[in-house]
Short mmCIF file of C-alpha atoms and ligand atoms in Angstrom, two decimals:
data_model
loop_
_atom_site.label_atom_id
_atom_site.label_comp_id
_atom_site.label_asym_id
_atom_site.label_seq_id
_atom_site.Cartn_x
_atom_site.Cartn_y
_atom_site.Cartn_z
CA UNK A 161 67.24 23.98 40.66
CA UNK A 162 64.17 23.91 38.71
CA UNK A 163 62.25 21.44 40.62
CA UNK A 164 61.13 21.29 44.52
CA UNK A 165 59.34 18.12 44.11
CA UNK A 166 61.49 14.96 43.09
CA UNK A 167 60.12 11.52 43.11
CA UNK A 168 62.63 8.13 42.32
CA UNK A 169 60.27 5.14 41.17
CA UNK A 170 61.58 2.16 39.92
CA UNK A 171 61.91 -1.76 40.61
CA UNK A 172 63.57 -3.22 44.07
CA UNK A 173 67.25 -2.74 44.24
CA UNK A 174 67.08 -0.31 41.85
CA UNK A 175 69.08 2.16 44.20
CA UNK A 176 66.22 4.61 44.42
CA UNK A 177 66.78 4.48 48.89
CA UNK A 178 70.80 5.25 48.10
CA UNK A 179 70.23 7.47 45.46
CA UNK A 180 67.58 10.17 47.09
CA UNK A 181 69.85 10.34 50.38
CA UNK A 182 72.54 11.50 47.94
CA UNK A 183 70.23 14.11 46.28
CA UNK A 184 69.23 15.57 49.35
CA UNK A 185 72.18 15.83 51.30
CA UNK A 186 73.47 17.56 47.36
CA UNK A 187 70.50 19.79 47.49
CA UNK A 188 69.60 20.67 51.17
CA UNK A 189 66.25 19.67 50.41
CA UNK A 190 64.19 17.07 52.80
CA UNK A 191 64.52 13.11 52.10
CA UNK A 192 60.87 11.14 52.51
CA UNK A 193 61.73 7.49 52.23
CA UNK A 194 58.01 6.28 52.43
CA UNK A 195 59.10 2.28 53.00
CA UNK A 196 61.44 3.86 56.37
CA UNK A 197 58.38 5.63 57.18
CA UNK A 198 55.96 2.90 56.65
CA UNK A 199 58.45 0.90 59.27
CA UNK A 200 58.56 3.70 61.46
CA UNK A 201 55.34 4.38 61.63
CA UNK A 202 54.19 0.63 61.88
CA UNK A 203 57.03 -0.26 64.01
CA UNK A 204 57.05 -3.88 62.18
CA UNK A 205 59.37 -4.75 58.81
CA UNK A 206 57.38 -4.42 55.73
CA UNK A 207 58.39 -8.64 55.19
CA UNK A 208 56.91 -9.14 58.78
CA UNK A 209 53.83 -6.60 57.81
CA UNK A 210 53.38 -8.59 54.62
CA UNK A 211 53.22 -12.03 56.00
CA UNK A 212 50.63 -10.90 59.04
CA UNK A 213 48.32 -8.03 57.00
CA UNK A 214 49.15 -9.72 53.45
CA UNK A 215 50.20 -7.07 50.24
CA UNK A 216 47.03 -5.19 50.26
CA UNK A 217 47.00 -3.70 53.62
CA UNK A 218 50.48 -2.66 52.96
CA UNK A 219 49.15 -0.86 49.32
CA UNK A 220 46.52 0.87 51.20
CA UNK A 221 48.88 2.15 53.58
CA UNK A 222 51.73 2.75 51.70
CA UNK A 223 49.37 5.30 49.01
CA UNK A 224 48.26 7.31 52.45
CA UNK A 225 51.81 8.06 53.18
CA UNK A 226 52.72 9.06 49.73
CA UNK A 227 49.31 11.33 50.02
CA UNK A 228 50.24 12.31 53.00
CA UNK A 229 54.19 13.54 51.61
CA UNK A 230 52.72 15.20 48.67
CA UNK A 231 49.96 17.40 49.65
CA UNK A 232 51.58 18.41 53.07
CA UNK A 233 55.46 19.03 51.86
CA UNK A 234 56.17 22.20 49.33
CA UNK A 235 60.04 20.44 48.75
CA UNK A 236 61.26 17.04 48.78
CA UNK A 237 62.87 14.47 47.06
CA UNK A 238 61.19 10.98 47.49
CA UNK A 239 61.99 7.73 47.83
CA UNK A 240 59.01 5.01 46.91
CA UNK A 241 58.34 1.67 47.17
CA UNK A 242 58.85 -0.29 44.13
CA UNK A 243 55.33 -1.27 43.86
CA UNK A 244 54.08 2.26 44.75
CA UNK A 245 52.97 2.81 40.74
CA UNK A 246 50.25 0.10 40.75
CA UNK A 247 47.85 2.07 42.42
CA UNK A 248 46.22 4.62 40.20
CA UNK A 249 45.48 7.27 42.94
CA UNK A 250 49.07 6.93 43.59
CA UNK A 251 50.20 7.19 39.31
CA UNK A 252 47.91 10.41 39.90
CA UNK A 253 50.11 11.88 42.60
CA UNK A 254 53.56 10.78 40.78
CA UNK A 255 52.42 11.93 37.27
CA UNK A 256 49.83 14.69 37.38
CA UNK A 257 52.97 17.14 36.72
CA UNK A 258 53.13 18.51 40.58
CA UNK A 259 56.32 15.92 41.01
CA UNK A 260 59.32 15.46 39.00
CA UNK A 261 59.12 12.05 38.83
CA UNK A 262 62.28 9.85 38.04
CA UNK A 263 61.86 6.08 36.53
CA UNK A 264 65.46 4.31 37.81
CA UNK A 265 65.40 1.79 35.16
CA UNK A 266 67.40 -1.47 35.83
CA UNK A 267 67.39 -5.00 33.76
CA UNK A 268 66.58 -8.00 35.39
CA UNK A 269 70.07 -9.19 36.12
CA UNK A 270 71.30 -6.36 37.46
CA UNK A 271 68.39 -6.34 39.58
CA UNK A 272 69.12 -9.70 40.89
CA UNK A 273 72.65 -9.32 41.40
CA UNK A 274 71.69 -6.50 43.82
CA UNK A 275 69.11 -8.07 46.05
CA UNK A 276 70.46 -12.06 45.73
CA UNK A 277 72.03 -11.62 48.89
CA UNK A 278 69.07 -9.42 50.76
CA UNK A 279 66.12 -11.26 52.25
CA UNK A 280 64.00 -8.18 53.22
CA UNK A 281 61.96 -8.07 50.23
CA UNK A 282 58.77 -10.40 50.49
CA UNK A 283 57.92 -10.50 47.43
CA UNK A 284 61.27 -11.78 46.21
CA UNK A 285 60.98 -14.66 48.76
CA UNK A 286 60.47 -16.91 45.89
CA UNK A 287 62.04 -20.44 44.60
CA UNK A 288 62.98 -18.74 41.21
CA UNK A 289 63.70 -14.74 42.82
CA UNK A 290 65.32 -13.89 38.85
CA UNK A 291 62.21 -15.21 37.64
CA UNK A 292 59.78 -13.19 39.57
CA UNK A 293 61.85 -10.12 38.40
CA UNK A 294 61.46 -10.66 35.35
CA UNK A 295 57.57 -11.06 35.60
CA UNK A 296 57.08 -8.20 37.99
CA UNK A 297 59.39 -5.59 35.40
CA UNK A 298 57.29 -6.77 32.46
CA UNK A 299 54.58 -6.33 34.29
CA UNK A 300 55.08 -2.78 35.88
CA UNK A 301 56.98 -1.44 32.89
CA UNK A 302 54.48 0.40 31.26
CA UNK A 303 53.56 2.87 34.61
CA UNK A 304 57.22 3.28 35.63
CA UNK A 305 57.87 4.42 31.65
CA UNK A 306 55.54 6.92 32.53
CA UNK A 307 57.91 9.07 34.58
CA UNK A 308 59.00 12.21 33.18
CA UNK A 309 62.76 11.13 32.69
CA UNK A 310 64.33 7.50 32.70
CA UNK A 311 67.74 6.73 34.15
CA UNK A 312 69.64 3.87 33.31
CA UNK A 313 71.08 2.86 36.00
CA UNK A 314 72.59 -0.68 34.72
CA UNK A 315 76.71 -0.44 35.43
CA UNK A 316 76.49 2.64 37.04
CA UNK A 317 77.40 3.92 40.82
CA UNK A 318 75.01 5.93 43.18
CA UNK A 319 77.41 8.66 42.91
CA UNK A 320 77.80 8.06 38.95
CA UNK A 321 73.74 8.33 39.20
CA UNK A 322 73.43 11.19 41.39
CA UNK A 323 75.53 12.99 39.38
CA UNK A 324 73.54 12.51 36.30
CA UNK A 325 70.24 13.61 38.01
CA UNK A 326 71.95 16.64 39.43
CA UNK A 327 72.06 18.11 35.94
CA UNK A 328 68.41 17.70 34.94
CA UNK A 329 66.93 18.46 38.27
C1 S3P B 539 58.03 -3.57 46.86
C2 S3P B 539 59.21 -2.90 47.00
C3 S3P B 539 59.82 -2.63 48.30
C4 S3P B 539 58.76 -2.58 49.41
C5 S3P B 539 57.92 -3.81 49.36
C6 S3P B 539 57.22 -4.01 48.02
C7 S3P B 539 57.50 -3.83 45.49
O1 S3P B 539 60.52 -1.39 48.26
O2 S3P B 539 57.96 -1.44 49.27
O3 S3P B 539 58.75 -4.90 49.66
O4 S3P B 539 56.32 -4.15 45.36
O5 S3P B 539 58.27 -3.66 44.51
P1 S3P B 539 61.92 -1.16 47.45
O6 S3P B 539 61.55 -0.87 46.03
O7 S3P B 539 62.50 0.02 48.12
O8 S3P B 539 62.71 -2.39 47.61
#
C-alpha cells in the first residue's frame, strides 16, 4: 500500500460509510467514521442535533473530530460527513497532502435514488429533496474536485468501488 492515510469525501448517499468499512476490513487498517463518532460521542442523531443546536454547532464539532482523527492517528481510512469540505481548516486537513483524499463523485439522481427512502439526513428534509441536491452538488463541487483522485461511483456496487480504490491506494 502506498498510503496510511485515506480520506472518502463526497455528497450524502454517496456510499463513502459502506465503502471505507470495505477498505478497512481489505486493508487491516482502522475505520474513523466521524458522523458515528459525532453520534457516539453526542449520544443524540445528527437530525435531532441539527434541529436543537442548528448546522453550525454541528460544523464546529464535526471539524474537531476530523482534527482530532488526523493529528492523533498515523493510519486510517476515513469516512466524512458530506458537508465536512466547507470548512477551510477542515479543506486544510483533507488536502494539505498528509491524507489521500478520495472525492466519491455521484450525479444528482443517483444521489436521490439512494437517500429517497432515508429520513436521517436533515438537510434533505426538504419539499423538493432532488432539488436541494442539485443546489448543494453545484454548490460544493468545486472543494470536493479538489481531492487527489475522483471516483465515479454512478452504476457501480460498493464492492465494484472498493475494488477500484484497492488498486490506487
Ligand atoms: C451532511 C452529510 C451527512 C451528515 C449531515 C450533514 C452534509 O453525512 O454529516 O447530515 O452536509 O452533506 P453523510 O454524507 O454521511 O450522509
Amino acid at each position: 500500500m502506498k498510503y496510511n492515510k485515506i480520506a472518502l469525501i463526497g455528497m450524502m448517499g454517496s456510499g463513502k460509510s459502506s465503502v471505507a468499512k470495505c477498505l478497512s476490513r481489505l486493508t487491516d487498517i482502522s475505520l474513523f467514521d466521524t458522523d458515528f463518532l459525532f453520534e457516539k460521542q453526542f449520544q443524540i442523531s445528527i437530525k435531532d442535533f441539527f434541529n436543537k443546536f442548528g448546522e453550525n454547532e454541528f460544523r464546529q464539532c464535526e471539524g474537531k473530530l476530523l482534527k482530532d482523527i488526523a493529528l492523533n492517528n498515523d493510519k486510517f481510512i476515513l469516512s466524512t460527513g458530506g458537508g465536512i469540505i466547507l470548512s477551510e481548516d477542515n479543506r486544510n486537513l483533507l488536502f494539505n497532502g498528509d491524507i489521500f483524499t478520495i472525492y466519491l463523485s455521484a450525479n444528482t439522481d443517483t444521489i436521490y435514488n439512494r437517500i429517497k427512502d432515508d429520513f436521517s439526513r436533515p438537510l434533505l428534509l426538504v419539499e423538493n429533496p432532488k432539488q436541494e441536491i442539485e443546489k448543494i452538488l453545484n454548490e460544493r463541487k468545486k472543494y470536493y474536485s479538489m481531492a487527489q483522485k475522483t471516483i465515479i461511483t454512478d452504476a457501480k456496487t460498493i464492492d465494484e468501488i472498493t475494488e477500484e480504490i484497492k488498486w490506487i491506494i
